Coordinates of C-alpha atoms in Angstrom, one line a residue:
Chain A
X1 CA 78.0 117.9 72.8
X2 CA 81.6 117.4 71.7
X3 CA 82.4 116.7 75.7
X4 CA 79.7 114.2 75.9
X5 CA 81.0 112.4 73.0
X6 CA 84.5 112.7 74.5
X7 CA 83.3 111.2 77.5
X8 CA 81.2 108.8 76.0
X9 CA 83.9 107.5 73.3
X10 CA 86.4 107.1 76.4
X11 CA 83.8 104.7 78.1
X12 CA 85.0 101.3 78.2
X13 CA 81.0 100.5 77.7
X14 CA 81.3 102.3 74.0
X15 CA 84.8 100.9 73.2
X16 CA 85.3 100.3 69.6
X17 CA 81.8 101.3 68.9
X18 CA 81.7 102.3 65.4
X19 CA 81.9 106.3 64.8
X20 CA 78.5 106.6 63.1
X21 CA 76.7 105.1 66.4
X22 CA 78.7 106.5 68.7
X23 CA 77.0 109.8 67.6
X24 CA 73.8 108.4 67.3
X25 CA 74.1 107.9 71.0
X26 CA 75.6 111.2 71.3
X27 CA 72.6 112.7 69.8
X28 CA 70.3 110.7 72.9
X29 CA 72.3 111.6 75.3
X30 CA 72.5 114.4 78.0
X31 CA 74.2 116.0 81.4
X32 CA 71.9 115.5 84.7
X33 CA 72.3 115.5 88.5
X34 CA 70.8 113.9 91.2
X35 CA 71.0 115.1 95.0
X36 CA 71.9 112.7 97.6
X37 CA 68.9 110.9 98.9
X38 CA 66.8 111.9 95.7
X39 CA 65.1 108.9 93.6
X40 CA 66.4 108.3 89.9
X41 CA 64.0 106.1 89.3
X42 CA 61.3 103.9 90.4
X43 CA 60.5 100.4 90.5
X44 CA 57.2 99.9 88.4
X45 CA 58.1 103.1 86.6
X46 CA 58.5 103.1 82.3
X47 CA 62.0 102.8 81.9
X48 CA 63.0 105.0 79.5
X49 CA 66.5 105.6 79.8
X50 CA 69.9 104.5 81.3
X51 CA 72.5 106.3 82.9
X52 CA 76.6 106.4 82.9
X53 CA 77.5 107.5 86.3
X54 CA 79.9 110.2 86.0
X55 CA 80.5 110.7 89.8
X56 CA 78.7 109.9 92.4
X57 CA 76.9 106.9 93.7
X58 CA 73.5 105.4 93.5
X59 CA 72.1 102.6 95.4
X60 CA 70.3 99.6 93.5
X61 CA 66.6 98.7 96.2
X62 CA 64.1 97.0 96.3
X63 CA 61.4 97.9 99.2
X64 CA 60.2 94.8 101.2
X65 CA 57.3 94.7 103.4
X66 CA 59.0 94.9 106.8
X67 CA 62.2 95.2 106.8
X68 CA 62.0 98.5 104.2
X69 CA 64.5 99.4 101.5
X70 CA 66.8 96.8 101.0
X71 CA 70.4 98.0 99.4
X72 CA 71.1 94.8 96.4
X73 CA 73.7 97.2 95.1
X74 CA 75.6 100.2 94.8
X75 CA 77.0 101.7 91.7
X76 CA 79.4 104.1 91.4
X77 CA 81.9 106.3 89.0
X78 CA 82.1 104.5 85.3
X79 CA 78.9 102.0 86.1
X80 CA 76.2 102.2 84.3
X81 CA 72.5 102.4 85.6
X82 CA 69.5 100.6 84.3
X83 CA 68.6 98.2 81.9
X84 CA 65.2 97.7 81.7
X85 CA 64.6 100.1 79.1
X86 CA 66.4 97.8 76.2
X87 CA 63.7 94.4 77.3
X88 CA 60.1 94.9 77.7
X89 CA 57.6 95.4 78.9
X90 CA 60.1 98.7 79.5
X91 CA 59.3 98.7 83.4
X92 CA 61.9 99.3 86.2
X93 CA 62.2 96.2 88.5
X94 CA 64.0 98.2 91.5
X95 CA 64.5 101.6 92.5
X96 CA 67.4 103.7 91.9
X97 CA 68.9 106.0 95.0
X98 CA 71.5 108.6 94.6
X99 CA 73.5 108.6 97.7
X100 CA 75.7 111.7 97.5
X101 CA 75.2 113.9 94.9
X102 CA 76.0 111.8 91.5
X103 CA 76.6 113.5 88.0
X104 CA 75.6 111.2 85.1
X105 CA 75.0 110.9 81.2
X106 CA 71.7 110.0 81.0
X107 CA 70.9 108.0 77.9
X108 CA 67.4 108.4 75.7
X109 CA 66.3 104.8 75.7
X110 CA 63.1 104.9 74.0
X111 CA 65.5 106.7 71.0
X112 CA 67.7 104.4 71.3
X113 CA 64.9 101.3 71.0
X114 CA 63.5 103.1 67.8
X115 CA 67.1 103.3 66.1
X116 CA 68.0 99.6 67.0
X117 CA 64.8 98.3 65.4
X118 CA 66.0 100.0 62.2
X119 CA 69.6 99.4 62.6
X120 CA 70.2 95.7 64.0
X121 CA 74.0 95.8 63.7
X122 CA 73.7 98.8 66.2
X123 CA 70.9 96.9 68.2
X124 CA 73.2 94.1 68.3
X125 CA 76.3 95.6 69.4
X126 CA 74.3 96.9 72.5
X127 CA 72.7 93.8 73.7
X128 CA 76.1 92.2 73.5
X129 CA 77.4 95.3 75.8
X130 CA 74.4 95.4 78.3
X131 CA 74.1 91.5 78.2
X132 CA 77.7 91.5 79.8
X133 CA 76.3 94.0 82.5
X134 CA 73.3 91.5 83.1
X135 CA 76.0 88.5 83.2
X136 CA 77.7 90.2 85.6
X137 CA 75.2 91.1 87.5
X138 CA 73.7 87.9 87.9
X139 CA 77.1 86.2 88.8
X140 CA 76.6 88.8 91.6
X141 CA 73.2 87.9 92.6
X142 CA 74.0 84.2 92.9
X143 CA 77.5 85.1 94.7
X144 CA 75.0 87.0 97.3
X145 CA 72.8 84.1 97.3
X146 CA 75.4 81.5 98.0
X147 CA 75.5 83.7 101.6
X148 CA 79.3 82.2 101.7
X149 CA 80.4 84.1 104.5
X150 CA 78.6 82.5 106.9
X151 CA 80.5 78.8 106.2
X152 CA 84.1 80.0 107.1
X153 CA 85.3 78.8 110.4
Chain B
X1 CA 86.0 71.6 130.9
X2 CA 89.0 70.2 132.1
X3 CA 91.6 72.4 134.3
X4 CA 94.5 74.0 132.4
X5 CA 98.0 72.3 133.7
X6 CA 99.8 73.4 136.9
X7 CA 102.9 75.4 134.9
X8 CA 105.5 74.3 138.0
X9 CA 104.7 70.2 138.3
X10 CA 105.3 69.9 134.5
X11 CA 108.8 69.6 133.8
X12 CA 108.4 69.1 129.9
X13 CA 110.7 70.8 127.4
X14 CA 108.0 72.2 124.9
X15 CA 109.5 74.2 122.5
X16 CA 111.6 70.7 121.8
X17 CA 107.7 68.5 121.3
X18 CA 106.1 70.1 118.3
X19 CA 103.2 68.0 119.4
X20 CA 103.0 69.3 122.6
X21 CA 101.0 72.5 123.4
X22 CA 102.2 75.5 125.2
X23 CA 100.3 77.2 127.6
X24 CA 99.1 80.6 127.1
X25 CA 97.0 82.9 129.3
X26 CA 94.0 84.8 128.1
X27 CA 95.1 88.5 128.6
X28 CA 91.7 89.8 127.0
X29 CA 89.2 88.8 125.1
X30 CA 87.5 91.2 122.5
X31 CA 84.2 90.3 120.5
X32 CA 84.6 91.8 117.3
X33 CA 80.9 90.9 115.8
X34 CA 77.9 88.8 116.8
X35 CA 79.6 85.4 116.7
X36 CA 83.5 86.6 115.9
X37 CA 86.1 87.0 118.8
X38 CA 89.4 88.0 119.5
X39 CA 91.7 86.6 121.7
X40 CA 94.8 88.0 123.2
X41 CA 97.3 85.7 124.6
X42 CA 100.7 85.7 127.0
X43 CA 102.9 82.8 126.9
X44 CA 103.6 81.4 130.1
X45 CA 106.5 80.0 131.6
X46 CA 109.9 79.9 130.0
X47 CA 108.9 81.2 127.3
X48 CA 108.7 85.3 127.0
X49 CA 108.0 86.0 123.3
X50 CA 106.2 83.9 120.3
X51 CA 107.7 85.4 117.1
X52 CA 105.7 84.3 113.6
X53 CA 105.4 85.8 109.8
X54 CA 102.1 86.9 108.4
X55 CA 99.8 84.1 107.6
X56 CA 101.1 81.4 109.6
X57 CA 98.5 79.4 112.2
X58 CA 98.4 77.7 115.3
X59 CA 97.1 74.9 116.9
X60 CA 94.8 76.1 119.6
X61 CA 94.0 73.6 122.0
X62 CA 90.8 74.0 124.7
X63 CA 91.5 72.1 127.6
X64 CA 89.5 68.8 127.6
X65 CA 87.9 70.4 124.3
X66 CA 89.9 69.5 121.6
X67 CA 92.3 71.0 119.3
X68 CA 91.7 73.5 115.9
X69 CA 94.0 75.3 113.4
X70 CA 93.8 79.1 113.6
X71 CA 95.1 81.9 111.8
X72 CA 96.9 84.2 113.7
X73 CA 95.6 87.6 113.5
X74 CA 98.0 89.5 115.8
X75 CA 101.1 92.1 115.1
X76 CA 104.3 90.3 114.2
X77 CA 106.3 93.2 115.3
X78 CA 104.6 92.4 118.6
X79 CA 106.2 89.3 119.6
X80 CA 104.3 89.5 123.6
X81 CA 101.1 89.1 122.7
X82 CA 99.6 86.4 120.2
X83 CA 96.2 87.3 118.9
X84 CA 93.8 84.9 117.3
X85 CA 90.3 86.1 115.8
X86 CA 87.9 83.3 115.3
X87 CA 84.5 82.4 115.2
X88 CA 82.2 80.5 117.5
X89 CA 81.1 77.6 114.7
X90 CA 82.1 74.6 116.3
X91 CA 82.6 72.6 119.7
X92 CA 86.2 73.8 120.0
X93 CA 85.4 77.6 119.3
X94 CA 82.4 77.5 121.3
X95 CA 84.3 76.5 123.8
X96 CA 87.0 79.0 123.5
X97 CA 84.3 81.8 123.3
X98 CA 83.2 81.3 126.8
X99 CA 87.0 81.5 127.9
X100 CA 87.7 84.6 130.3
X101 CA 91.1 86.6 131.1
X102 CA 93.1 84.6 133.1
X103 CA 92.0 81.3 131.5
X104 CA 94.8 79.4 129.6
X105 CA 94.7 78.1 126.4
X106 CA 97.6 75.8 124.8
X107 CA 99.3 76.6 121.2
X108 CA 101.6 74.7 119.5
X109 CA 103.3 76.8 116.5
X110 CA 103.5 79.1 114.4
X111 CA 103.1 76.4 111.4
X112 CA 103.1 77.0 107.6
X113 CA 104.2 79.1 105.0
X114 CA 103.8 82.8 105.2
X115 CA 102.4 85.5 102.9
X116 CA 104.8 86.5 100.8
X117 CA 105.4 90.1 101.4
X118 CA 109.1 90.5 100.7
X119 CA 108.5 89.8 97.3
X120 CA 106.1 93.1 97.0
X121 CA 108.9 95.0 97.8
X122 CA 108.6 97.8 95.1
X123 CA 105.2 96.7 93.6
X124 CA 101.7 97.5 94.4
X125 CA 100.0 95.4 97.5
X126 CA 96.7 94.1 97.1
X127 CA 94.6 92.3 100.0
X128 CA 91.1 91.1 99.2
X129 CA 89.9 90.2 102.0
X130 CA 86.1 87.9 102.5
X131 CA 84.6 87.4 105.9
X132 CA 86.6 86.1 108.7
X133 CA 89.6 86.0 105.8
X134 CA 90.1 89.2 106.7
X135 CA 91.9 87.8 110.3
X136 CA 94.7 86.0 108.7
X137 CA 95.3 89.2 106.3
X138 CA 95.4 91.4 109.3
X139 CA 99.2 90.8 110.6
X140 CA 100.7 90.5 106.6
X141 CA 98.4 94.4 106.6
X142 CA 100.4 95.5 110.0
X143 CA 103.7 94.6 108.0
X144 CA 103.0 96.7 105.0
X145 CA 102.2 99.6 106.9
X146 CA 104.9 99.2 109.7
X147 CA 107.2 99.6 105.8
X148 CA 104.9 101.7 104.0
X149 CA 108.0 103.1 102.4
X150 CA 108.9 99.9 100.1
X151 CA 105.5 99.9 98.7
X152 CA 104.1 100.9 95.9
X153 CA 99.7 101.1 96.0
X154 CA 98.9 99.3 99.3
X155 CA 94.8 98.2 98.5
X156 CA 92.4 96.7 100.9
X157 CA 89.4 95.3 98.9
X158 CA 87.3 93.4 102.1
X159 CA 83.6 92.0 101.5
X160 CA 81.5 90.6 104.3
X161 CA 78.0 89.5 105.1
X162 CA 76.1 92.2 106.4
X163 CA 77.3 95.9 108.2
X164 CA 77.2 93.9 111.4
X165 CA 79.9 91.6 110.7
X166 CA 82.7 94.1 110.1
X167 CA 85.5 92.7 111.1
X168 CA 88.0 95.2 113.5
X169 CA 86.1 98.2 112.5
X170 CA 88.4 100.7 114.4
X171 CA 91.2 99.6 112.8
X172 CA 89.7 99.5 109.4
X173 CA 88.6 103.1 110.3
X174 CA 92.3 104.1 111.4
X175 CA 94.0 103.0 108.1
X176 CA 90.9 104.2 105.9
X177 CA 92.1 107.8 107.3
X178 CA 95.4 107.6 106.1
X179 CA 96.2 108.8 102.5
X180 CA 98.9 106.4 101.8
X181 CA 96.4 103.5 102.1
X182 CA 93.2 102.6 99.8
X183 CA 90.3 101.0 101.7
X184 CA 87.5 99.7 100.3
X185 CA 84.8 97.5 102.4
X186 CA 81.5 95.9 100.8
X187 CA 78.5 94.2 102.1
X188 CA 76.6 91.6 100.7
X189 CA 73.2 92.8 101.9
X190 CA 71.9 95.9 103.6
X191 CA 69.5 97.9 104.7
X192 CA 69.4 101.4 103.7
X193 CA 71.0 103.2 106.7
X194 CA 74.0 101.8 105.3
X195 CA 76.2 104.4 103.6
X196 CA 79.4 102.3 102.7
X197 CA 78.8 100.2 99.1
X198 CA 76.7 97.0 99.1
X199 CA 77.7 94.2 96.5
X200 CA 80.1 91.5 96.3
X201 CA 84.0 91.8 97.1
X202 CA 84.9 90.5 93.7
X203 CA 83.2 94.3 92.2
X204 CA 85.8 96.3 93.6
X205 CA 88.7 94.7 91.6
X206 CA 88.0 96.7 89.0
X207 CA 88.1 100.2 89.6
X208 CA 91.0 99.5 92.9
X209 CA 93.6 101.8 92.4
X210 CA 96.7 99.5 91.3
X211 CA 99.2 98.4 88.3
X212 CA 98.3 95.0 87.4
X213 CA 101.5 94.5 85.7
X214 CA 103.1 95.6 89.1
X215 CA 101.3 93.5 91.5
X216 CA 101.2 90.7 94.5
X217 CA 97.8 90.0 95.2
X218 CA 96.9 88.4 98.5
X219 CA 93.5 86.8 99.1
X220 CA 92.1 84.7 101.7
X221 CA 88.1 83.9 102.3
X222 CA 86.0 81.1 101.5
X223 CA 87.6 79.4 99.0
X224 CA 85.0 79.7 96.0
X225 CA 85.4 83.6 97.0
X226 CA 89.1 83.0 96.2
X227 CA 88.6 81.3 92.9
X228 CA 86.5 84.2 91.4
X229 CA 89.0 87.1 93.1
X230 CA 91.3 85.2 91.3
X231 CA 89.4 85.0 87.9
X232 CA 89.1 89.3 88.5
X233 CA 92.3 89.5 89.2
X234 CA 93.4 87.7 86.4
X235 CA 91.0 89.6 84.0
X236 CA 92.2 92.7 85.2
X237 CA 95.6 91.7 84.3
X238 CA 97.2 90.3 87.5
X239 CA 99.4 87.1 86.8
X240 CA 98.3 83.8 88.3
X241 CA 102.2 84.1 89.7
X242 CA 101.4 87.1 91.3
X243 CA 98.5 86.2 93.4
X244 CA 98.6 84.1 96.6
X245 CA 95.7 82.3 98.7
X246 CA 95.5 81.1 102.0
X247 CA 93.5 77.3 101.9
X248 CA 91.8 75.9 105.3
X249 CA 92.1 71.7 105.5
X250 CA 91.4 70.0 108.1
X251 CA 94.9 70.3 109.7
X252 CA 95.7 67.8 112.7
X253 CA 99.5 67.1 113.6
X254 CA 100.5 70.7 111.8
X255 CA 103.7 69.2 110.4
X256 CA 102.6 67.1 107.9
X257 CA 102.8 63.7 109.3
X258 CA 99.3 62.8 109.4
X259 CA 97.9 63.6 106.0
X260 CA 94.4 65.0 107.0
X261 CA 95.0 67.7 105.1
X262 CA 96.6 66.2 102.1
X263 CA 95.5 68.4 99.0
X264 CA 96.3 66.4 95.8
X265 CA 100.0 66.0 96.1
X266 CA 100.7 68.6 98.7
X267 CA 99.8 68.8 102.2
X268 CA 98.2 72.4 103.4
X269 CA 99.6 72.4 106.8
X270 CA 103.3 72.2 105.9
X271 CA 103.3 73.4 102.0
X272 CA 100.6 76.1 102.9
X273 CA 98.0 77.3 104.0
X274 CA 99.4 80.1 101.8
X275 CA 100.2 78.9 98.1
X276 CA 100.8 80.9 95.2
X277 CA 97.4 80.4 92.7
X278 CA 99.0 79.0 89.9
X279 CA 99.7 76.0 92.4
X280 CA 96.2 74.9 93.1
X281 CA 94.3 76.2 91.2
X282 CA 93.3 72.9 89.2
X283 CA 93.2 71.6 91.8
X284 CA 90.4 74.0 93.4
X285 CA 87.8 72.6 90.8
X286 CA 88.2 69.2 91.5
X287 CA 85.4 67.7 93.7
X288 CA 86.8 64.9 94.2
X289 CA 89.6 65.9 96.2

């Protein structure tokens, strides 16, 4: 436990979290692994918790009729994996591939969504955190969708 | 297309005419992607060598075609062959694309400013590379490594379209080898046979391996591309003084005569294509110019 609350408290995700909440998340949170080509999670699936990647990397998917799996994204050491679990209606959008064998912290989310409705300060510290992951996601997504690369002569 | 000039009628002094193209011939011709190409040129003539610094262009001229501003892509240590890498987008690339060994092509240059690389000396080198920005990178990349030694962190971050449009794969392969050098390639979309990381270039500036307080940044891609590397950058503690971009105007005469590419008060031909950020960046916002 004290390792994961090392790790945890190093994270820029949890800096200057207060103590008392950084072991409340502690106390949600534990070591798992995931082979290379295995599934962390599934889109359509109850999101229930989020993930730190330790080492390792996992692929962000979605599966499309004919073309397959299609790769949005891929995550790697000090990202962190899912969101879904904080907004309802608590459902994956995407899959989640490990592609190598990845090492993460994976984070209770249903706790976590029990102790922010009783605690809004903490509630509200972690919205602002994963609300900067969704920003930058999205600045992503529209980067992608500008297709930019193809105007360049 | 029209015929390239008979070498022995004309009795012009070129190298004195910086309007007047020299002819090169095609020694090979590489396709690096679907519609990217390389080509690999021998001066002709008088004139044995064609010496240039990282990040300077040329005007390529097609016979009968028309003339375009291109990077050049080539060595600079290798002063016998001049290499351009291009895409077929438009009438005079098109053109050029359907070129063969043997076929000449005229070249008036090198124009512009170069990459700064003599200022790294000492600090941490950082490329960030987007699509076919990768090409005008390529020679300031062969510079670094030919001196590894007077560098600190030497980073490639280089984003493209797909896993198609990889841009001199072998080579990136070579230096990706190599433990002195960091390289880091994304994609913007792909299907799931892909191994390397999908996502935008701008992703990778965070976790590179480099000192920001210690580091030149150079970046060259479509320009909104360049704006947001620079925003990382920037955020991740790089100095606006420390980061350089290479622009693309419409560039005509090359010398700064004929003010096509006049860019608020400077002209990109002969006060770039590379600029330091902090010197247009203003002006990279405004529509209007």
């Amino acid at each position: 436990m004290e390792d994961l609350r090392k790790i945890l408290a190093e994270h820029p995700f949890f800096k200057e979290l207060k103590e008392e909440y950084l072991a409340l998340i502690v106390g949600c949170a534990s070591n798992v692994r995931t082979d290379a080509g295995k599934i962390v999670f599934r889109e359509g699936e109850e999101a229930n918790q989020f993930y730190l990647i330790r080492s390792g990397r996992v692929v962000i998917q979605l599966m499309t009729p004919n073309k397959g799996p299609v790769v949005i994204e891929t995550l790697d050491e000090g990202d962190i994996l899912g969101w879904s679990w904080l907004v309802p209606p608590y459902i994956r959008h995407f899959d989640a591939k490990a592609v190598e064998l990845t090492r993460m912290i994976a984070l209770d989310g249903k706790c976590l969504r029990n102790k922010c409705e009783n605690d809004h300060h903490l509630g509200y510290e972690l919205l602002k955190r994963f609300s900067e992951i969704m920003i930058k996601r999205l600045e992503s997504t529209r980067f992608q969708l500008l297709d930019i690369y193809g105007d360049r002569s | 297309m029209a015929t390239a000039p008979d070498l022995q009628s004309l009795k012009v002094d070129y190298k004195r005419n910086p309007m007047l193209p020299w002819p090169f011939h095609i020694k090979r011709v590489k396709h690096e992607t679907e519609d990217t190409f390389t080509v690999e040129l021998q001066p002709s003539g008088d004139l044995a060598e064609f010496s240039f610094q990282p990040g300077q262009f040329n005007m390529v001229y097609v016979y009968g075609v028309g003339e375009i501003p291109i990077s050049i892509s080539g060595d600079p240590a290798n002063a016998k062959i001049l290499v351009h890498t291009t895409r077929a987008v438009g009438t005079v690339t098109k053109a050029m694309d359907k070129l063969v060994r043997g076929d000449i092509l005229g070249i008036r240059g090198p124009y512009g400013t170069p990459w700064p690389i003599e200022k790294s000396s000492g600090q941490d080198v950082v490329f960030v590379a987007g699509g076919i920005g990768l090409a005008p990178l390529r020679p300031a990349l062969y510079e670094v490594v030919a001196h590894r030694e007077k560098y600190g962190k030497v980073v490639l971050l280089y984003g493209t379209r797909t896993p198609a449009d990889v841009l001199f794969r072998e080579e990136l392969e070579g230096w990706r080898a190599r433990f002195d050098l960091e390289i880091y390639v994304t994609v913007d979309r792909a299907m799931s046979g892909w191994r390397g990381n999908v996502g935008v270039v701008t992703n990778l500036i965070s976790r590179a391996p480099f000192d920001p307080r210690n580091t030149q940044a150079f970046v060259c891609g479509p320009e909104i591309m360049m704006r947001f590397t620079a925003m990382e950058l920037h955020k991740r503690g790089v100095s606006n003084e420390h980061i350089y971009v290479s622009l693309e105007r419409n560039m005509k005469c090359a010398i700064g005569l004929c003010g096509h590419c006049q860019f608020g008060p400077v002209f990109v031909c002969k006060d770039g294509p590379v600029f330091q950020y902090n010197q247009i960046k203003d002006m990279l916002v405004r529509w209007e110019i």
